[in-house]
Coordinates of N, CA and C and ligand atoms in Angstrom, one line a residue:
X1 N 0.8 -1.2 0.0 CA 0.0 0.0 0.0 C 0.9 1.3 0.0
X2 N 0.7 2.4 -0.8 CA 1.3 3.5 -0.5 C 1.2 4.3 0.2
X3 N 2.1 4.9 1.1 CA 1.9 6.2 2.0 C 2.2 7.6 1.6
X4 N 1.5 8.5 2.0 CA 1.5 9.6 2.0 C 1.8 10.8 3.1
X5 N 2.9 11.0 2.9 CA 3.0 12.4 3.7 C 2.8 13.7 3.9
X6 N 2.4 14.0 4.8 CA 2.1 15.7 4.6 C 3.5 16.4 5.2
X7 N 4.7 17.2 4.4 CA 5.7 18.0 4.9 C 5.4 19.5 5.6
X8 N 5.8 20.3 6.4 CA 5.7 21.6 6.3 C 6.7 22.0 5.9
X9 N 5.9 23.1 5.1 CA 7.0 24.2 4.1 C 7.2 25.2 5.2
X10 N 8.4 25.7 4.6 CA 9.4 27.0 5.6 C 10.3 26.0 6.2
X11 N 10.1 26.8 7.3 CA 11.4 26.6 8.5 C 11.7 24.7 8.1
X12 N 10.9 23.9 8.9 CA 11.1 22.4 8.6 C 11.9 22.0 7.3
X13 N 11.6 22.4 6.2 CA 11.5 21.8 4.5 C 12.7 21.1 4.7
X14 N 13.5 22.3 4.7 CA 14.6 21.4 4.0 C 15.6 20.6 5.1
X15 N 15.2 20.2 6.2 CA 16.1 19.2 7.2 C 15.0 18.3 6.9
X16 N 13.6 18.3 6.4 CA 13.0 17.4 6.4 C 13.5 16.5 4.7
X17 N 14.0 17.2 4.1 CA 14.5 16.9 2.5 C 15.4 16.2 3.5
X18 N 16.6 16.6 4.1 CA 17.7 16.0 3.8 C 17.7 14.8 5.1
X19 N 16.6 14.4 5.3 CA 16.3 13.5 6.6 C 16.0 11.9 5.4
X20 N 15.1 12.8 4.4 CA 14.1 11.4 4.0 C 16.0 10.6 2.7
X21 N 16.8 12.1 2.3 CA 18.0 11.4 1.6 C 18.8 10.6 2.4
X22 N 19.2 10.9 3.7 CA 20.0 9.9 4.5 C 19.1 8.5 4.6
X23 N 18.1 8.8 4.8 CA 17.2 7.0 5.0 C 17.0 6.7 3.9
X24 N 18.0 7.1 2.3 CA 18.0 6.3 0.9 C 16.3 6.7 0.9
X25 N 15.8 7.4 0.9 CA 14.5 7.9 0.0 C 14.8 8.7 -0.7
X26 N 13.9 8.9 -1.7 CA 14.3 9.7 -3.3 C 13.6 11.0 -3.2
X27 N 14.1 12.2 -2.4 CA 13.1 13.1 -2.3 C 13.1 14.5 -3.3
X28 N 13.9 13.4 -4.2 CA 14.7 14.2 -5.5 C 13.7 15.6 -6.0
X29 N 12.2 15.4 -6.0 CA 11.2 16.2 -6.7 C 10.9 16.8 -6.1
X30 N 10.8 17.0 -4.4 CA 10.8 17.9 -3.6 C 11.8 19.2 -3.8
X31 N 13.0 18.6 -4.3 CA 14.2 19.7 -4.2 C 14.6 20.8 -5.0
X32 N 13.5 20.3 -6.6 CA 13.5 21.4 -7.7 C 11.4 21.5 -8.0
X33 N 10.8 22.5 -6.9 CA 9.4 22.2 -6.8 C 9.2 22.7 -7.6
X34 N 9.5 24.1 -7.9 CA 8.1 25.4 -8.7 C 7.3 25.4 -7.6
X35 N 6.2 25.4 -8.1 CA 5.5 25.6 -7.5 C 3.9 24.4 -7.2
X36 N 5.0 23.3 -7.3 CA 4.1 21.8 -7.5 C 4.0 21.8 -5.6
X37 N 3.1 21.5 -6.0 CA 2.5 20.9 -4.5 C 2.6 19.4 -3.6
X38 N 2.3 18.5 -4.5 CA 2.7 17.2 -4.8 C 3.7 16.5 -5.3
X39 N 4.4 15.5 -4.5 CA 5.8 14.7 -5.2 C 5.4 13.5 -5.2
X40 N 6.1 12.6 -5.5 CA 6.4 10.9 -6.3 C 7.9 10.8 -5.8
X41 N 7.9 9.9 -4.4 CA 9.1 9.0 -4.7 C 9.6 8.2 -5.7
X42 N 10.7 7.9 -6.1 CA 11.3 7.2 -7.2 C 11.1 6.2 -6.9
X43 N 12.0 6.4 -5.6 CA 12.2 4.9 -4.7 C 11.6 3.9 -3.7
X44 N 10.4 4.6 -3.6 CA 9.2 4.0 -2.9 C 7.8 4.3 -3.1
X45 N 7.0 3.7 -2.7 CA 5.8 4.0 -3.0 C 5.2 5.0 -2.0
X46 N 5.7 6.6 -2.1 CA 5.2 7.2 -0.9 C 4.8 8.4 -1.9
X47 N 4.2 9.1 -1.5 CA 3.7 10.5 -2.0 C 4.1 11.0 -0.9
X48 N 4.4 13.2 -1.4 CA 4.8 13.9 -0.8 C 4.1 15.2 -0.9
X49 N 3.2 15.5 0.4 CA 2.9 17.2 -0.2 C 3.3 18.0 0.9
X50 N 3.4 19.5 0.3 CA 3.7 20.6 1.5 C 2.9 21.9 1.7
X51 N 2.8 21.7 2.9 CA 1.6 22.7 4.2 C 1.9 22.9 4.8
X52 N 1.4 24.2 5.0 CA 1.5 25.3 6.2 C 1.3 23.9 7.5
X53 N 2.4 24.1 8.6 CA 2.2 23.2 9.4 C 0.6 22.7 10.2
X54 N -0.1 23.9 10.7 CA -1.1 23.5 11.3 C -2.0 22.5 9.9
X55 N -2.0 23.1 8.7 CA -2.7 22.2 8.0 C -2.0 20.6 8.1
X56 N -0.6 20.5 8.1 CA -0.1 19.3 7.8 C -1.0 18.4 8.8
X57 N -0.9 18.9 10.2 CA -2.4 18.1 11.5 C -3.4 17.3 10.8
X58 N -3.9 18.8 10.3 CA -5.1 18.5 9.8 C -5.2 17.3 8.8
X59 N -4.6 17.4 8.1 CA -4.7 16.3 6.6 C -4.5 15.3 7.4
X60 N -3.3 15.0 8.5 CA -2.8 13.4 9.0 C -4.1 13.2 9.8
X61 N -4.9 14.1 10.7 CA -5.9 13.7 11.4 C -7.6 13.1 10.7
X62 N -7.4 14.0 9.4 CA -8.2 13.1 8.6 C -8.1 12.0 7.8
X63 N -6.9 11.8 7.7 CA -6.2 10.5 7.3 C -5.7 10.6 5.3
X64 N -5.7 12.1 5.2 CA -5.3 12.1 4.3 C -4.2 12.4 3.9
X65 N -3.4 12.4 5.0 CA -2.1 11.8 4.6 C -1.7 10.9 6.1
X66 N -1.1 9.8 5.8 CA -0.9 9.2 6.6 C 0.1 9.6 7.7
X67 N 1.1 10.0 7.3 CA 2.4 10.7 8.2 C 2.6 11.8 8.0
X68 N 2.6 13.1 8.8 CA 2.9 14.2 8.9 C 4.7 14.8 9.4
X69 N 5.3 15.6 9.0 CA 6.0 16.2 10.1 C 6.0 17.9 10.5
X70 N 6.1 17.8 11.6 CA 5.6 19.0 12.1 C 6.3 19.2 13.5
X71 N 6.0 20.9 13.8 CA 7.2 21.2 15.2 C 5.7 21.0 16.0
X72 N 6.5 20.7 17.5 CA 5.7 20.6 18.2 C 5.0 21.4 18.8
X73 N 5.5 22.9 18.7 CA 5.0 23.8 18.8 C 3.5 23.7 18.3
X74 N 3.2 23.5 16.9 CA 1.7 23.3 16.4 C 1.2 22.6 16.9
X75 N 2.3 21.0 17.2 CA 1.5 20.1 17.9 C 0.8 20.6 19.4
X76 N 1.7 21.4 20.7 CA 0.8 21.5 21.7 C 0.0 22.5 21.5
X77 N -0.3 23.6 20.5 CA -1.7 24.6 20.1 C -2.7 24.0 19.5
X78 N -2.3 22.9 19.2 CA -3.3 21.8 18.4 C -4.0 20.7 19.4
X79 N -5.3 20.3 19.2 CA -5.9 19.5 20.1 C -5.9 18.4 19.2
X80 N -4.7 17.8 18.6 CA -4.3 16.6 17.7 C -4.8 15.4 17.9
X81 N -5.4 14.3 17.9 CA -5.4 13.2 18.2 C -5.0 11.9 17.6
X82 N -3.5 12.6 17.0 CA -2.5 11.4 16.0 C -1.7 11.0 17.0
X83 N -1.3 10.2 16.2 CA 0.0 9.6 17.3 C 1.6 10.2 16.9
X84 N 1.9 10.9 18.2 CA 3.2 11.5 17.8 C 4.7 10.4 17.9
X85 N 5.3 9.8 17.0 CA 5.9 8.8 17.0 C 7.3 8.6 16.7
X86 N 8.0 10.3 17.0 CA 9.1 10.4 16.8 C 9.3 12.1 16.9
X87 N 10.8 11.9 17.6 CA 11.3 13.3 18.0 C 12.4 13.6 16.8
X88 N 12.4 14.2 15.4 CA 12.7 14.0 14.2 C 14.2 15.1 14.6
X89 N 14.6 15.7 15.8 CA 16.1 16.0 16.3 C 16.5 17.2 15.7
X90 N 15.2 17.8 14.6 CA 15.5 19.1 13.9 C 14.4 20.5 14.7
X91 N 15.1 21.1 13.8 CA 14.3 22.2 14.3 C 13.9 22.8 15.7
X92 N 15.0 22.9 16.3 CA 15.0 22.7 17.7 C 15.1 24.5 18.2
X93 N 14.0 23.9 18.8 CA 13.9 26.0 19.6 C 13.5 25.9 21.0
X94 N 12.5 26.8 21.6 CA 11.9 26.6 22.8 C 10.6 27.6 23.0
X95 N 9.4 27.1 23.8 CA 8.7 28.2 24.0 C 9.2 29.0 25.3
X96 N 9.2 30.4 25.1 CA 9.5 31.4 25.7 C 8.2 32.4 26.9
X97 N 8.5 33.0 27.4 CA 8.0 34.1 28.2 C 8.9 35.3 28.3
X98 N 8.7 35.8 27.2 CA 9.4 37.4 27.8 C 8.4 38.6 27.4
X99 N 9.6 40.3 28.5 CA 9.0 41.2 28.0 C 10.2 42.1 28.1
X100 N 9.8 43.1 27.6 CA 10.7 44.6 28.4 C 11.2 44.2 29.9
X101 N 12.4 44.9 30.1 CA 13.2 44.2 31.4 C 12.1 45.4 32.5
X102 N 11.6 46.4 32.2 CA 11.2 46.7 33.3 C 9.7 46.7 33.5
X103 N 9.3 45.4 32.5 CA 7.8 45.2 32.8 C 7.6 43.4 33.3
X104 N 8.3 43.4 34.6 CA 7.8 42.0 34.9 C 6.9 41.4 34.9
X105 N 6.2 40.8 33.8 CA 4.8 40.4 34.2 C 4.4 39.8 35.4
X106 N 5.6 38.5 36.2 CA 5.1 38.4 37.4 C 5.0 39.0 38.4
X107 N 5.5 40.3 38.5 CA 5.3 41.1 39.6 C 4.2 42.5 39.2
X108 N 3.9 42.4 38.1 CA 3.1 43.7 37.6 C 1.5 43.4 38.5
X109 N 0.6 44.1 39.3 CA -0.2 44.2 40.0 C -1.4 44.9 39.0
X110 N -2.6 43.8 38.5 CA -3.8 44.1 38.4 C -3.4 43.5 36.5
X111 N -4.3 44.0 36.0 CA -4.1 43.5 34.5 C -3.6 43.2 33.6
X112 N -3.1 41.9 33.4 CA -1.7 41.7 32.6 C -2.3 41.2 31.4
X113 N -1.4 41.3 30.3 CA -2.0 41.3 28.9 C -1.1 40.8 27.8
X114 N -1.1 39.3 27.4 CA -0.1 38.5 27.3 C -0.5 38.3 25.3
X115 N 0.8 38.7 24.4 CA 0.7 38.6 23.2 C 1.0 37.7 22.4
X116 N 0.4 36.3 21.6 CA 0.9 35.3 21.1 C 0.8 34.6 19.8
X117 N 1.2 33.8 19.0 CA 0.9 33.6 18.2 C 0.2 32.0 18.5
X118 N 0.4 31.7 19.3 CA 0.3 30.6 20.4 C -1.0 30.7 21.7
X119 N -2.0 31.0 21.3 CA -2.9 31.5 22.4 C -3.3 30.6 23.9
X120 N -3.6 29.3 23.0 CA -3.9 28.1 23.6 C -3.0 27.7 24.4
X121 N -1.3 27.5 23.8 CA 0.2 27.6 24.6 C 0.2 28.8 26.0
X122 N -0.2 29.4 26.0 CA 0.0 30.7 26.4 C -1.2 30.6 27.3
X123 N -2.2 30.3 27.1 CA -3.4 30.0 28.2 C -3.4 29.0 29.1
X124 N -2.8 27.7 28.7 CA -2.5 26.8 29.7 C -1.5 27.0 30.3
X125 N -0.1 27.4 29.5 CA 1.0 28.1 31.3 C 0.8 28.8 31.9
X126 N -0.2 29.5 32.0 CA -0.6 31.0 32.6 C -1.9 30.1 33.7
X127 N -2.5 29.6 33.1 CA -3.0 28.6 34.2 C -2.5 28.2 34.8
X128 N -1.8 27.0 34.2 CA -1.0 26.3 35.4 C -0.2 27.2 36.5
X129 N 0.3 28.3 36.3 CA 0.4 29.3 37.4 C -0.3 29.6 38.3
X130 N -1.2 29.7 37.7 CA -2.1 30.4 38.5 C -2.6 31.8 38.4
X131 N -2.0 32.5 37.3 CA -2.3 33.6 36.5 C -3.5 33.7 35.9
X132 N -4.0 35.0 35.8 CA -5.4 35.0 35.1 C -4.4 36.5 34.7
X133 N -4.6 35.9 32.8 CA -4.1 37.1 31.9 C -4.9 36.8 31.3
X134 N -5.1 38.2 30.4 CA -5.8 38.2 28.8 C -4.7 38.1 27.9
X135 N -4.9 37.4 27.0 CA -4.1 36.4 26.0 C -4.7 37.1 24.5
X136 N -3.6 38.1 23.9 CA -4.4 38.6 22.5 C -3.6 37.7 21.2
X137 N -4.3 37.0 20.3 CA -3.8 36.8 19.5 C -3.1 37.4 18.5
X138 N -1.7 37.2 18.3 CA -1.4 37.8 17.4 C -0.8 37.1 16.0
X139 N -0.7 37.3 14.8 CA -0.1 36.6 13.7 C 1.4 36.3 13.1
X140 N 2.2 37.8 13.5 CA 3.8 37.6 13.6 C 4.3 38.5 13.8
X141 N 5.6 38.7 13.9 CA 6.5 40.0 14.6 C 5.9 40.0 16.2
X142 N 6.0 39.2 17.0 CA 5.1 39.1 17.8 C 6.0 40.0 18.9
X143 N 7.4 40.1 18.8 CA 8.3 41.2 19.6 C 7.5 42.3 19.5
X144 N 7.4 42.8 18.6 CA 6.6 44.6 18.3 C 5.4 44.8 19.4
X145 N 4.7 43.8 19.8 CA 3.6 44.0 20.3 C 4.0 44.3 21.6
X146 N 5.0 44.1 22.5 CA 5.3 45.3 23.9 C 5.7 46.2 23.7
X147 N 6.7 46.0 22.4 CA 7.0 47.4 22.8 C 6.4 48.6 22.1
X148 N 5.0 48.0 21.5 CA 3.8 49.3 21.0 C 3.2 49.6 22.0
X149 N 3.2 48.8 23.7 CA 2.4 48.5 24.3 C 0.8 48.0 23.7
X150 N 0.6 46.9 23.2 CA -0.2 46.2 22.7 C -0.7 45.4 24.1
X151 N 0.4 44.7 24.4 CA 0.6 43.8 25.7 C 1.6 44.0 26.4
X152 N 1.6 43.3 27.9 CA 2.8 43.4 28.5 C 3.9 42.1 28.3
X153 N 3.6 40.9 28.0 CA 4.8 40.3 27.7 C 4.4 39.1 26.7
X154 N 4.9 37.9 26.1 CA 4.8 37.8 24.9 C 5.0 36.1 25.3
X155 N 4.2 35.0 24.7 CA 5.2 33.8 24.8 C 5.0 33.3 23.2
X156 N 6.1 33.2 23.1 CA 6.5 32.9 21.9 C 7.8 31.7 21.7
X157 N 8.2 31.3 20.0 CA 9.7 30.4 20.1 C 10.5 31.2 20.0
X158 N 11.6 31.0 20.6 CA 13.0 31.3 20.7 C 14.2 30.6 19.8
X159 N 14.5 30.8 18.9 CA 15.8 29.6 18.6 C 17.0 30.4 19.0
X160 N 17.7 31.5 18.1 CA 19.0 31.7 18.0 C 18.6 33.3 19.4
X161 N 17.8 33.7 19.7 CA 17.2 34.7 20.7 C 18.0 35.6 20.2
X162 N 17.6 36.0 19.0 CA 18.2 37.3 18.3 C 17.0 38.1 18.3
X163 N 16.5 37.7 17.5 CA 14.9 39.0 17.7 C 14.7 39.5 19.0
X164 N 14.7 38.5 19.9 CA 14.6 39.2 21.7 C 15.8 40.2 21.6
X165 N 16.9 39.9 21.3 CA 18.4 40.6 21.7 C 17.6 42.2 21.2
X166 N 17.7 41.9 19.8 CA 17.7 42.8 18.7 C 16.6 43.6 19.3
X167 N 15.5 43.5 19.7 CA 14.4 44.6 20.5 C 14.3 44.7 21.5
X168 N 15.5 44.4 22.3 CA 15.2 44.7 23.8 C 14.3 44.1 24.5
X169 N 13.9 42.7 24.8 CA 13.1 42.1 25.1 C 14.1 40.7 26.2
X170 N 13.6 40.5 27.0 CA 14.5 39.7 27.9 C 13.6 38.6 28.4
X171 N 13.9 37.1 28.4 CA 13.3 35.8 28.7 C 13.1 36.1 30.1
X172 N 12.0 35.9 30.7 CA 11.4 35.8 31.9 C 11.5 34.0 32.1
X173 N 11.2 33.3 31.6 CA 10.8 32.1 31.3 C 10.7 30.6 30.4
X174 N 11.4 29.8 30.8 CA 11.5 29.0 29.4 C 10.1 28.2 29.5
X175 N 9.1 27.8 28.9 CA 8.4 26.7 29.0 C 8.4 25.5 28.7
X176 N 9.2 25.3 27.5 CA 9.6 23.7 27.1 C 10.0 24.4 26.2
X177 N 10.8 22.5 25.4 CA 11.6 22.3 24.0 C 10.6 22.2 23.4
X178 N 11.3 22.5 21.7 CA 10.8 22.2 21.1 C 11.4 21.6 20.2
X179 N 10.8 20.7 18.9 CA 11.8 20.3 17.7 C 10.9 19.4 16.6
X180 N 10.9 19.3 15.3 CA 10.1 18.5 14.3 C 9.7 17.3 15.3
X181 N 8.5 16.8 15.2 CA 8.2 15.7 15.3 C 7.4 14.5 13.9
X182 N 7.4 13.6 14.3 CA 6.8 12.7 13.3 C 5.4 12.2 14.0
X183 N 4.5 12.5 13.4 CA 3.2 12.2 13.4 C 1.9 11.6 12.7
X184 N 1.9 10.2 13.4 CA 0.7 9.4 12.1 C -0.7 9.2 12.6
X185 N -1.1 9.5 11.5 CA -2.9 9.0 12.1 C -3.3 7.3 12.5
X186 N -4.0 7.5 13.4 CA -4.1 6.5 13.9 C -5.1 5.0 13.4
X187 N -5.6 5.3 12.2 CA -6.4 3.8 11.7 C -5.2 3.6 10.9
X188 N -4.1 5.3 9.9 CA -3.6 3.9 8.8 C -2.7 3.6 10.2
X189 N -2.1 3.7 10.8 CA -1.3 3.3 11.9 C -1.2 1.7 11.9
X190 N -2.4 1.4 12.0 CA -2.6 -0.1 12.3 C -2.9 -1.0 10.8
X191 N -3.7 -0.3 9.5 CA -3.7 -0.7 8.1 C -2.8 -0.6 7.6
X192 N -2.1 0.2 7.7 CA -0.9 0.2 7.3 C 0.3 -0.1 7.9
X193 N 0.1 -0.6 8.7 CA 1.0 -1.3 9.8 C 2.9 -1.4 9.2
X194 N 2.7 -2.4 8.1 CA 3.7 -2.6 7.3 C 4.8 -1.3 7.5
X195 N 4.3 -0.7 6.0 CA 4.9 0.4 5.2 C 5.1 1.2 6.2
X196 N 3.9 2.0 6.9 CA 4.6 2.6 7.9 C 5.5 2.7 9.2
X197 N 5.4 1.4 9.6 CA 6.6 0.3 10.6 C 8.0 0.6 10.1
X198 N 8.0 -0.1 8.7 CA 9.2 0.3 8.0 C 9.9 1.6 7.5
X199 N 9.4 2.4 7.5 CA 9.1 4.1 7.2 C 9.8 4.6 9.0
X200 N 9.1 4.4 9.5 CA 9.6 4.7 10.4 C 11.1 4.2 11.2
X201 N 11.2 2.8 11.0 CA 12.6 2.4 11.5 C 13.5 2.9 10.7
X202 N 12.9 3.1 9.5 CA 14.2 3.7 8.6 C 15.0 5.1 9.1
X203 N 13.5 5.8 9.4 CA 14.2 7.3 9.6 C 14.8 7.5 10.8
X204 N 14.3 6.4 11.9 CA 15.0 6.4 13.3 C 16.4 6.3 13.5
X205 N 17.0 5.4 12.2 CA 18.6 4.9 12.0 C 19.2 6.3 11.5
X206 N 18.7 7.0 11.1 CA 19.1 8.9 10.3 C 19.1 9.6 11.2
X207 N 18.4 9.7 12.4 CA 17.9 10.8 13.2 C 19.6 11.5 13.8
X208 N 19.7 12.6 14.2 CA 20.9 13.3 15.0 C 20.4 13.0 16.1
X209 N 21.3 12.5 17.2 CA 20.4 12.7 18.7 C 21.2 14.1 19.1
Ligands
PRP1 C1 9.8 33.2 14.9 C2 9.5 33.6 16.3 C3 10.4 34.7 16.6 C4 11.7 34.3 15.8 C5 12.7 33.6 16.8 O1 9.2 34.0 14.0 O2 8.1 34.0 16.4 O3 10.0 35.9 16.1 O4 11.3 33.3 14.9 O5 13.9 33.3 16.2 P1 15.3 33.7 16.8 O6 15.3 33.4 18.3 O7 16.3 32.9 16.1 O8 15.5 35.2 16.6 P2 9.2 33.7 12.4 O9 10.6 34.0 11.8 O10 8.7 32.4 12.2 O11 8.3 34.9 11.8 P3 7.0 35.6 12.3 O12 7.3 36.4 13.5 O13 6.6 36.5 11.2 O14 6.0 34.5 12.5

């Protein structure tokens, strides 16, 4: 039976290209796209497409594509119910808490007002504190929003913490890692048992730890 993967384009793409070459997959048509949406392994019977990551969820959760990869980051804003089946050792960042060094949000007294692109992430740590903030959604540049005063502090990823450097913005907080994971739906999980068993051992002998 053939499997289908959903990739995300951007950040992921291309460690996920050069993941599926080390485990001898042919991910040759991914590497000169245009603007094709869809690929054809040479060397196996796999199909390849690429999506905005929260779609890639979406398609594995409806089973139309059987394996996904994706940061975790989407995975904990997402209420997923695939099975996460591998920590793919790329794309490694963290979720964050910061603000302006002289707006502590844990010590600021009365209405705090938290900016994310992450809402859901950002409502459950703030819970688990014990914090009651308002949580504004935002879509990107998510630094800009303290210091327009939009909000008072921000949870967001961190990788290389240059954007923080770069605007004056200082970690209050790490919340967790993050990094690509591998994600399959769970009926072909078990129909597909095979192909995807083997798909997967393959890529596990590739992984960087
Ligand atoms: C992400 C994130 C930070 C930045 C962190 O944004 O939201 O802004 O990368 O990376 P750094 O620690 O290496 O500086 P992204 O580049 O995805 O763009 P966006 O803000 O427009 O979503």
């Amino acid at each position: 039976m053939s499997i289908s993967i959903a990739l995300t384009k951007g950040r992921l793409e291309e460690e996920s290209i050069k993941l599926l070459d080390k485990a001898h997959y042919d991910p040759s048509e991914l590497k000169n796209k245009g603007r094709k949406l869809v690929f054809k392994d040479k060397s196996a019977d796999i199909n390849y497409f690429l999506v905005k990551s929260a779609d890639s969820i979406t398609y594995v959760e409806h089973g139309v594509a059987d394996i996904g990869v994706v940061g975790k980051d989407t995975i904990l804003e997402s209420d997923t119910n695939c099975y996460e089946v591998l920590d793919l050792g790329f794309g490694k960042c963290g979720f964050i808490v910061a603000s302006l060094p002289e707006n502590d949000i844990y010590k600021k007294v009365g209405h705090v007002k938290i900016g994310s692109k992450y809402p859901k992430v950002a409502k459950d740590y703030f819970k688990d504190k014990g914090m009651d903030v308002e949580v504004i959604k935002i879509e990107g540049s998510v630094e800009l929003a303290p210091i327009l005063g939009l909000c008072d502090g921000i949870v967001d990823i961190m990788e290389t913490g240059t954007t923080l450097r770069e605007n004056g913005l200082i970690v209050l907080d790490r919340i967790c890692d993050i990094s690509a994971r591998m994600i399959v739906n769970k009926a072909s999980f078990k129909m597909k048992q095979k192909e995807i068993g083997e798909f997967i051992e393959k890529i596990k002998k590739v992984i960087d730890k």
